PDB file of C-alpha atoms and ligand atoms in Angstrom:
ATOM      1  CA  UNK A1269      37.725 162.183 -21.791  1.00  0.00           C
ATOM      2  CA  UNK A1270      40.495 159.838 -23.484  1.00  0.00           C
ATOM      3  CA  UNK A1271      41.690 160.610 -26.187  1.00  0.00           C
ATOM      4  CA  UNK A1272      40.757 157.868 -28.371  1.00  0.00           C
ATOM      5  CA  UNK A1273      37.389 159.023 -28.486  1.00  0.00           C
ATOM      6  CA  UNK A1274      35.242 160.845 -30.929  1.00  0.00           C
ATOM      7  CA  UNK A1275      31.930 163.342 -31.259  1.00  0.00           C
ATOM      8  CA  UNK A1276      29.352 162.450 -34.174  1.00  0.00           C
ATOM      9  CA  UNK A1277      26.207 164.273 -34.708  1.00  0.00           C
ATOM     10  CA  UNK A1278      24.096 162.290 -37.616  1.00  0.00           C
ATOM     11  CA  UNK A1279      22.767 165.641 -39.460  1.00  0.00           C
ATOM     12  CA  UNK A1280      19.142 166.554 -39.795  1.00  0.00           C
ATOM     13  CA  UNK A1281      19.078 165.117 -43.533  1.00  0.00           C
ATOM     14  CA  UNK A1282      20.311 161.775 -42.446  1.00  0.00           C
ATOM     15  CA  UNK A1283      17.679 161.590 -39.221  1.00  0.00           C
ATOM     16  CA  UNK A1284      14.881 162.471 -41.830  1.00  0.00           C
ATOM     17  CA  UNK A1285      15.841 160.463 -44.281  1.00  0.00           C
ATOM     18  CA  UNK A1286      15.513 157.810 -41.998  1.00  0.00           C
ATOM     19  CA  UNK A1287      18.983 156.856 -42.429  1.00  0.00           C
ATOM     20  CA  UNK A1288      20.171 156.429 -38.730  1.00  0.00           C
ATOM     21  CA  UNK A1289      19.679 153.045 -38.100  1.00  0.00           C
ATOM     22  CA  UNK A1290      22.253 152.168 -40.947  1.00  0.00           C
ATOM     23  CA  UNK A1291      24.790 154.602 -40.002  1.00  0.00           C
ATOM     24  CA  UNK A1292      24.670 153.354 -36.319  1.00  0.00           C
ATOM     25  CA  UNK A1293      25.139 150.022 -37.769  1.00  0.00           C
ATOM     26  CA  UNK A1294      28.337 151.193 -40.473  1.00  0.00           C
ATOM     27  CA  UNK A1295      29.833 152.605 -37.062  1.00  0.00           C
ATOM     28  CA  UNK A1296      29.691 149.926 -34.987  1.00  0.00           C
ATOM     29  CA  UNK A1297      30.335 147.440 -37.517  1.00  0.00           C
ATOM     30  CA  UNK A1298      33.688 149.712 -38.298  1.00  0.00           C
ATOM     31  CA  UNK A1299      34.807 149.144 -34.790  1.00  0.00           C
ATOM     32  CA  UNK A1300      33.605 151.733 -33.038  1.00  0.00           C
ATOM     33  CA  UNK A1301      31.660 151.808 -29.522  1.00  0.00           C
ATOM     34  CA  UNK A1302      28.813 153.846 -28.542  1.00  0.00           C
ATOM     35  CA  UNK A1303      29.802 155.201 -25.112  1.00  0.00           C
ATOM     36  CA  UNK A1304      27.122 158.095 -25.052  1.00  0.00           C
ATOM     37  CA  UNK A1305      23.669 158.915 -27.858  1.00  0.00           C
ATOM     38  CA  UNK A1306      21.026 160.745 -27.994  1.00  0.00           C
ATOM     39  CA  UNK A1307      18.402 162.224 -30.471  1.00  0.00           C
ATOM     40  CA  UNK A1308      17.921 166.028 -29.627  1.00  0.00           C
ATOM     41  CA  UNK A1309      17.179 169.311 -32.019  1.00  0.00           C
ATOM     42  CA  UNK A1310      19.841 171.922 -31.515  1.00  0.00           C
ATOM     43  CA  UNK A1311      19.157 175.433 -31.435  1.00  0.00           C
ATOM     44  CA  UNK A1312      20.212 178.994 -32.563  1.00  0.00           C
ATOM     45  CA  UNK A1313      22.349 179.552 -30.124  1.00  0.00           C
ATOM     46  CA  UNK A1314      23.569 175.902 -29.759  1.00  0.00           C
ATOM     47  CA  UNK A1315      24.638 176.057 -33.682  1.00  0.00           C
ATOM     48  CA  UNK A1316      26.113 178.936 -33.457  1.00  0.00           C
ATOM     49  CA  UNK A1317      28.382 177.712 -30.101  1.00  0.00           C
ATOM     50  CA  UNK A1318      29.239 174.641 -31.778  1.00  0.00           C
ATOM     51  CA  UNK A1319      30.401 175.926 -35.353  1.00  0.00           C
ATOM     52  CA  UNK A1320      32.140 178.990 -33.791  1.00  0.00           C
ATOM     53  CA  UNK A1321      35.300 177.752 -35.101  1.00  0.00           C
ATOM     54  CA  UNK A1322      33.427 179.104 -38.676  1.00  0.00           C
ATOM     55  CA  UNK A1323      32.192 181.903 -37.527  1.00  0.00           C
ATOM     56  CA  UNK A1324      33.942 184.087 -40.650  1.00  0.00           C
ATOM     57  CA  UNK A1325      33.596 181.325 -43.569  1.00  0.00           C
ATOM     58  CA  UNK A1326      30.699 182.611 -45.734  1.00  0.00           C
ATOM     59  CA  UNK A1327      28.966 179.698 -44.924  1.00  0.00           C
ATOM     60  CA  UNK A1328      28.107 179.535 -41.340  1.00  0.00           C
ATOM     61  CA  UNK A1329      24.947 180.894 -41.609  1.00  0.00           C
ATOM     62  CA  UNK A1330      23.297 178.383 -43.756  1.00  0.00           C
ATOM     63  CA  UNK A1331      24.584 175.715 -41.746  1.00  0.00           C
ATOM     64  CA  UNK A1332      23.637 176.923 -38.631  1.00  0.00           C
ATOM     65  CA  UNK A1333      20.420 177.262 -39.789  1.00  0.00           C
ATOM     66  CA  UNK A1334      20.855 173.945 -41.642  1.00  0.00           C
ATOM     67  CA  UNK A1335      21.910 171.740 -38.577  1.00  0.00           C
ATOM     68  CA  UNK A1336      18.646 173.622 -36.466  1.00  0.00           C
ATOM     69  CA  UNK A1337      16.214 172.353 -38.809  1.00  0.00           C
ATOM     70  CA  UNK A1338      15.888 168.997 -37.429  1.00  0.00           C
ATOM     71  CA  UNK A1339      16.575 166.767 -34.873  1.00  0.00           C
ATOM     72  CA  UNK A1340      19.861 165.338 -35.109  1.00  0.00           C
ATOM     73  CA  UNK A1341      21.433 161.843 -32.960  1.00  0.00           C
ATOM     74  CA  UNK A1342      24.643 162.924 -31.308  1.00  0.00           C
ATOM     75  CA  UNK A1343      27.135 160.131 -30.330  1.00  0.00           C
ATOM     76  CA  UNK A1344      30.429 159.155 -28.552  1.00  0.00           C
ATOM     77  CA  UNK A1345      32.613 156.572 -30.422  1.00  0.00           C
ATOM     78  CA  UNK A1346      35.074 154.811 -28.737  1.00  0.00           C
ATOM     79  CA  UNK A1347      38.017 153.086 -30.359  1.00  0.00           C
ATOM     80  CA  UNK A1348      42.132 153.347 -30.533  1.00  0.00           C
ATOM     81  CA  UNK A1349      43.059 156.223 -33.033  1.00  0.00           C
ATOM     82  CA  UNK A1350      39.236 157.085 -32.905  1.00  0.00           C
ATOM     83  CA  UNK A1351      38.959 160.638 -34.265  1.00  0.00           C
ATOM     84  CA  UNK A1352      41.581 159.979 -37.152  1.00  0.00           C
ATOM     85  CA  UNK A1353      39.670 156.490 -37.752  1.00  0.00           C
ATOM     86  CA  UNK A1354      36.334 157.965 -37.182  1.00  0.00           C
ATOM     87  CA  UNK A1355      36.854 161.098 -40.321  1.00  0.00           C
ATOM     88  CA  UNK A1356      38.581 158.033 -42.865  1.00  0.00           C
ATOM     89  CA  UNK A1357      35.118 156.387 -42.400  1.00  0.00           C
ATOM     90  CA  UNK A1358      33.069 159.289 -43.131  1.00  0.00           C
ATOM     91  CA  UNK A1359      34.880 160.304 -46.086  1.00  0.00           C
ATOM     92  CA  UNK A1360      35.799 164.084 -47.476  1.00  0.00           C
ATOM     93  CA  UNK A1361      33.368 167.055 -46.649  1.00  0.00           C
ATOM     94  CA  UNK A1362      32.190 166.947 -50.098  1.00  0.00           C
ATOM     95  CA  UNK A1363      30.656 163.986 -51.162  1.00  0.00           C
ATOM     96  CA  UNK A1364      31.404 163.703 -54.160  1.00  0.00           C
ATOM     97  CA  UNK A1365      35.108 163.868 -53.715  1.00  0.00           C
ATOM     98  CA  UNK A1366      34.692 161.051 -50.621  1.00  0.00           C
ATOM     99  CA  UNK A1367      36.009 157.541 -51.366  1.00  0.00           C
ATOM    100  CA  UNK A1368      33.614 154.731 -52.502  1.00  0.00           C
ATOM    101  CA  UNK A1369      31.820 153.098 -48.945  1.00  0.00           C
ATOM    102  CA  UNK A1370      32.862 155.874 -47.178  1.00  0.00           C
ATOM    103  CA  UNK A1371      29.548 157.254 -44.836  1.00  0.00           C
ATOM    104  CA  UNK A1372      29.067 160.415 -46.698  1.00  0.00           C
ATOM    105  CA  UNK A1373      29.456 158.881 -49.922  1.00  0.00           C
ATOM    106  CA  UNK A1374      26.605 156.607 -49.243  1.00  0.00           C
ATOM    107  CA  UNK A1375      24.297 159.103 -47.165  1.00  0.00           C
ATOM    108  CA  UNK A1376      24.814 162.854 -48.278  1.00  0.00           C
ATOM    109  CA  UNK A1377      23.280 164.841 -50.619  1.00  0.00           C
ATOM    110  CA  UNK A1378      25.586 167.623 -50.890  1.00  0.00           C
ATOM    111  CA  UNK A1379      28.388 169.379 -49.384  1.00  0.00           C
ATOM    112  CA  UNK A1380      26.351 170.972 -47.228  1.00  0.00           C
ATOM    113  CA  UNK A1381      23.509 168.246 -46.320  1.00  0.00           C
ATOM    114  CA  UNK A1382      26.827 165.808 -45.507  1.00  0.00           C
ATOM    115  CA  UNK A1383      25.146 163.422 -42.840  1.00  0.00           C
ATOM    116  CA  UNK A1384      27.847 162.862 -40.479  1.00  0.00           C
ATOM    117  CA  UNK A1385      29.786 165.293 -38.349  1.00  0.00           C
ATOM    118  CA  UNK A1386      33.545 163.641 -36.942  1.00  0.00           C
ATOM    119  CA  UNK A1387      35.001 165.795 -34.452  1.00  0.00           C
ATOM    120  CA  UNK A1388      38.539 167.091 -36.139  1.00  0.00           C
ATOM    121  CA  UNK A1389      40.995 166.597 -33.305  1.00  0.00           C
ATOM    122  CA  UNK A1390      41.441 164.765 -29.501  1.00  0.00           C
ATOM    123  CA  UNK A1391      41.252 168.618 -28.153  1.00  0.00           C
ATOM    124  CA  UNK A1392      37.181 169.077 -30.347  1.00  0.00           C
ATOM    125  CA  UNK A1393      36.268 165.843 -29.595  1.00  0.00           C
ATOM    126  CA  UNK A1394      36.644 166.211 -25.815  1.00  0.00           C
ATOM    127  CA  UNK A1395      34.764 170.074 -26.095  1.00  0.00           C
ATOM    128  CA  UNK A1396      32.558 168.550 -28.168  1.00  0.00           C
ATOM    129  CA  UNK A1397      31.525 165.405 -25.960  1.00  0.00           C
ATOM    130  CA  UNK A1398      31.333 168.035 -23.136  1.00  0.00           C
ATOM    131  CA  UNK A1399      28.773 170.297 -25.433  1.00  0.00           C
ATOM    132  CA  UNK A1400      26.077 167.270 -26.126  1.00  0.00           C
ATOM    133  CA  UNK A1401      26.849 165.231 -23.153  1.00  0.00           C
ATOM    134  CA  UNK A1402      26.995 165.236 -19.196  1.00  0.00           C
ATOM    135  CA  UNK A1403      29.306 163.374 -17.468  1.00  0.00           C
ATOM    136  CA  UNK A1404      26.504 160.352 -16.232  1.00  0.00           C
ATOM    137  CA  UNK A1405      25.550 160.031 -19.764  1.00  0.00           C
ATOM    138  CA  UNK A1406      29.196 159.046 -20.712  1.00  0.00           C
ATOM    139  CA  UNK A1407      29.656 155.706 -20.173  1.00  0.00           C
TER     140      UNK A1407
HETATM  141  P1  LIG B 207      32.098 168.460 -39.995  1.00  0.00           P
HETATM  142  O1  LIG B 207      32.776 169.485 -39.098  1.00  0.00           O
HETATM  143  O2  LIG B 207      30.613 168.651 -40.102  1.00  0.00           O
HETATM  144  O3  LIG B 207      32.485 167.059 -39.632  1.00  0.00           O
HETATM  145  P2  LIG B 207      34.135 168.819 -41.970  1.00  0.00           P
HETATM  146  O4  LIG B 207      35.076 168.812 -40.803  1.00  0.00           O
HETATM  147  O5  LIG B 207      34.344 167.806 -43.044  1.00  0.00           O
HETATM  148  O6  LIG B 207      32.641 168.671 -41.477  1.00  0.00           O
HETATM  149  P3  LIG B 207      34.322 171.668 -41.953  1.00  0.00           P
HETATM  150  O7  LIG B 207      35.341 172.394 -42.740  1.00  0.00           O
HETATM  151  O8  LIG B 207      34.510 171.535 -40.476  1.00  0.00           O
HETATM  152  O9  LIG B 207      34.112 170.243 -42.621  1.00  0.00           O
HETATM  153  O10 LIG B 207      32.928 172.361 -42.241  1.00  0.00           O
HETATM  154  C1  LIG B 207      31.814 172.155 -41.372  1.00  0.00           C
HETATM  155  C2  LIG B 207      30.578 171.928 -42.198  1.00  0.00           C
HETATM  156  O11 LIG B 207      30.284 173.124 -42.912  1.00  0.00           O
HETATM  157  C3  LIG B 207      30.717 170.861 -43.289  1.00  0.00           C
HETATM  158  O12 LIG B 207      30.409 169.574 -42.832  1.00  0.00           O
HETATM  159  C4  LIG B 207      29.716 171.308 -44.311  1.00  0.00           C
HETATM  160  O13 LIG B 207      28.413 170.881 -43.952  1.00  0.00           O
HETATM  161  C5  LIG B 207      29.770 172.816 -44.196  1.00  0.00           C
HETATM  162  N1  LIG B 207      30.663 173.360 -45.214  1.00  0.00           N
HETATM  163  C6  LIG B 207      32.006 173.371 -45.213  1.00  0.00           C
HETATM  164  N2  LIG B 207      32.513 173.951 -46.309  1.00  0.00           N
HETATM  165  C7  LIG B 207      31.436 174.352 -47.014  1.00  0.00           C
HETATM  166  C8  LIG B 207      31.254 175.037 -48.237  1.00  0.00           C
HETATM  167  N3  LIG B 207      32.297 175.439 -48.970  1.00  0.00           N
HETATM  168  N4  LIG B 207      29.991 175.272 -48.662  1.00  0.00           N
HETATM  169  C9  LIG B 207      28.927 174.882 -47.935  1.00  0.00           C
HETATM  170  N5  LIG B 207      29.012 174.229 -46.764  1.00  0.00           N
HETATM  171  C10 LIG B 207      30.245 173.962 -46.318  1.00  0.00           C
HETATM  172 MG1  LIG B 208      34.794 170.048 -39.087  1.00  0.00          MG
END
C-alpha cells in the first residue's frame, strides 16, 4: 500500500449513534478518498489482534471488549501526508483535550467511546489496511 494512505474504523458508539453518515461526509469533505469501506462487527480475537500494540496498558481489556460490542465501518483514506493529516482531523484521544471541529470533538463521548480510530504511522496503516481489507477490495 502507499504510503499516503490511512486505516479508520468509525467505533461502535459512532455507528449506533447513527453518526456515520456525517463522519463519512467530514472525511471526504477534508480531502480524503475512500479507496476501501465496509460495515463489519469485530470479534474477540480480532480486538485483541488489532490492539496488540496495548496489550500491557491497563486498559486493553475494556476496549477490546468496547470495540466488539458493535458493528463498526472500517475505511481506507487516501490523500498526500494522509496518516499525519488523517489524526489532525480527528483530534487528541481524549476529547475533551481535542481542538474545536476536530472529529472526536464533535462525535465522542469519552476517552474511551472516541469515535474514530487513525492508524498512527505509514508502517500501521499498511498492517492495518491488510487486517480489514483484501487486496480486490482496495481500490
Ligand atoms: P486510536 O488508536 O483508536 O486511533 P489513539 O491513537 O488516539 O486512538 P491510543 O493510545 O492508540 O490512542 O489508544 C487506543 C485507544 O485506547 C484510544 O482510542 C482509546 O479509546 C483507548 N484509550 C487510550 N488511552 C486510554 C485511557 N487512558 N483510558 C481509557 N481508554 C484509553
Ligand atoms: Mg492508536
Amino acid at each position: 500500500m502507499a504510503t499516503n494512505r490511512t486505516l479508520t474504523m468509525i467505533k461502535p458508539n459512532a455507528v449506533k449513534n447513527g453518526h456515520t453518515g456525517a463522519i463519512l461526509e467530514k472525511i471526504t469533505a477534508s480531502g480524503f478518498r475512500i479507496v476501501a469501506l465496509k460495515m463489519t462487527q469485530l470479534t474477540s480475537s480480532d480486538a485483541k489482534k488489532f490492539y496488540d500494540v496495548h496489550v500491557d496498558k491497563p486498559f486493553y481489556k475494556d476496549l477490546c471488549d468496547f470495540m466488539i460490542s458493535g458493528p463498526i465501518v472500517a475505511a481506507i483514506l487516501e490523500k498526500e501526508n494522509a496518516v499525519e493529516d488523517f489524526r489532525t482531523l480527528i483530534g487528541s484521544t481524549d476529547p475533551e483535550e481535542a481542538a474545536e471541529g476536530t472529529l472526536r470533538k464533535i462525535f465522542a463521548e469519552s476517552k474511551s467511546k472516541n469515535a474514530v480510530h487513525g492508524s498512527d504511522s505509514d508502517d500501521n496503516a499498511r498492517i492495518e489496511a491488510g487486517f480489514h481489507f483484501s487486496r480486490r477490495e482496495q481500490f
